[in-house]
PDB file of C-alpha atoms in Angstrom:
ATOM      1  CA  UNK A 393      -1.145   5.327-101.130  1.00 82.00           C
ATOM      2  CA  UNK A 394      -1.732   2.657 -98.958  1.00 94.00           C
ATOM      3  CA  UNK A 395      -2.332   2.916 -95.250  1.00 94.00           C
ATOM      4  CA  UNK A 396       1.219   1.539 -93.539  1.00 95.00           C
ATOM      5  CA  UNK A 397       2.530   4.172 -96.738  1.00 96.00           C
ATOM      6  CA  UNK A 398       1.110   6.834 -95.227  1.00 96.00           C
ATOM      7  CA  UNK A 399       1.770   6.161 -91.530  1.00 97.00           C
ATOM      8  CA  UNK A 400       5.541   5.503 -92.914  1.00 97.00           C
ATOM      9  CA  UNK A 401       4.995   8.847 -94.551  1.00 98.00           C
ATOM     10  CA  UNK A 402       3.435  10.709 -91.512  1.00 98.00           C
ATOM     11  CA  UNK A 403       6.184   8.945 -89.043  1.00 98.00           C
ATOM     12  CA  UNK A 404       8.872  10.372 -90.836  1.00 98.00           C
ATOM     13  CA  UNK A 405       7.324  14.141 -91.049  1.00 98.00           C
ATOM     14  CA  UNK A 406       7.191  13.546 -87.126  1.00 98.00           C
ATOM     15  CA  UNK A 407      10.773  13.036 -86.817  1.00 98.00           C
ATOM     16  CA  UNK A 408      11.925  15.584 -88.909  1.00 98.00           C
ATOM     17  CA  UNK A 409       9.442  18.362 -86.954  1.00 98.00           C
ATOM     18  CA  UNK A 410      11.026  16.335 -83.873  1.00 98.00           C
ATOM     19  CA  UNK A 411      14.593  17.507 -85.362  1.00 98.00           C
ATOM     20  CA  UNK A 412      13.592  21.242 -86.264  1.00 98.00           C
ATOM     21  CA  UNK A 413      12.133  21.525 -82.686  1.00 98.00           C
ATOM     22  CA  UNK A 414      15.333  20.552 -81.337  1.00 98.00           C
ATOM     23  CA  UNK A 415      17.070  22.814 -83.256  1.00 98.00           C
ATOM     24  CA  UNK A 416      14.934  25.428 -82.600  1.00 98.00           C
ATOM     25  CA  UNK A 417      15.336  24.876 -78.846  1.00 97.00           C
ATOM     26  CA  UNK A 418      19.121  25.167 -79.165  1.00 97.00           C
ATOM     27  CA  UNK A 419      19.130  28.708 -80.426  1.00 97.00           C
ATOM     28  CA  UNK A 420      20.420  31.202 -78.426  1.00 97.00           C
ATOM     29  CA  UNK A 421      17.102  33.308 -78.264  1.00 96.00           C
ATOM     30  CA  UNK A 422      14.265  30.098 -79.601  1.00 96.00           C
ATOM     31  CA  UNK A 423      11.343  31.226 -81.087  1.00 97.00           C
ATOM     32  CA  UNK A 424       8.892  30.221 -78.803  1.00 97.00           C
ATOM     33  CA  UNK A 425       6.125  30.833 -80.958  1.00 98.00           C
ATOM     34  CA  UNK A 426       7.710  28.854 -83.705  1.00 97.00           C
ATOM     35  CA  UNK A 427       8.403  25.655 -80.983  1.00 98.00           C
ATOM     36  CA  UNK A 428       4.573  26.055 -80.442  1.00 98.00           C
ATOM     37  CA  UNK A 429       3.820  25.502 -83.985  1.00 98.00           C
ATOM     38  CA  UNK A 430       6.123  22.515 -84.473  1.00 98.00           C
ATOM     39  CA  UNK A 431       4.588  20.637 -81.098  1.00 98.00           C
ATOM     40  CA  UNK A 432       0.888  21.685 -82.379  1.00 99.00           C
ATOM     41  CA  UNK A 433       1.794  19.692 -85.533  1.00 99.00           C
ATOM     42  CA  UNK A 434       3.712  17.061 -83.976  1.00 98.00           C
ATOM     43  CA  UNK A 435       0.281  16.095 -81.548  1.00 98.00           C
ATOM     44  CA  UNK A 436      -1.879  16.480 -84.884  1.00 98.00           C
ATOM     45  CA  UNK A 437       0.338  13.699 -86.691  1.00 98.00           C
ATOM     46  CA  UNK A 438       0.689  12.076 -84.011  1.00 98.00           C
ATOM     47  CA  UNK A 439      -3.100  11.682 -84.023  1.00 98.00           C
ATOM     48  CA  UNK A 440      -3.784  11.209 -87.211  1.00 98.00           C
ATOM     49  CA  UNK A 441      -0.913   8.339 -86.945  1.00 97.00           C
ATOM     50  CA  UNK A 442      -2.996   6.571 -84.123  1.00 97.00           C
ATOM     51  CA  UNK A 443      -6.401   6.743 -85.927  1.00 96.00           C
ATOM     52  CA  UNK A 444      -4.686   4.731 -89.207  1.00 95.00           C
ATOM     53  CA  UNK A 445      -3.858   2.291 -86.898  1.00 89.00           C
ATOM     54  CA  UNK A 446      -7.108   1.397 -85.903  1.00 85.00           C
TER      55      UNK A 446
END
């Protein structure tokens, strides 16, 4: 896999996490533990994103 495949890869995990938190933030009693774990995850491929791009 090349590199731009993998940020391609890793940009499209973010935006479905992106959708599930927004989901999850819609419910009528959110998880908030769960919305934790989704924006931990987001920030980590979000950095690993910016690193590739070096």
């Amino acid at each position: 896999m090349s590199i731009e495949e993998r940020v391609s890869s890793l940009q499209e995990k973010h935006a479905s996490l992106d959708q599930n938190l927004m989901d999850e933030s819609s419910r009528p009693m959110p998880d908030s533990v769960a919305i934790k774990s989704i924006k931990r995850e987001k920030l980590n491929i979000k950095d690993e994103i910016e690193r590739l791009k070096l």
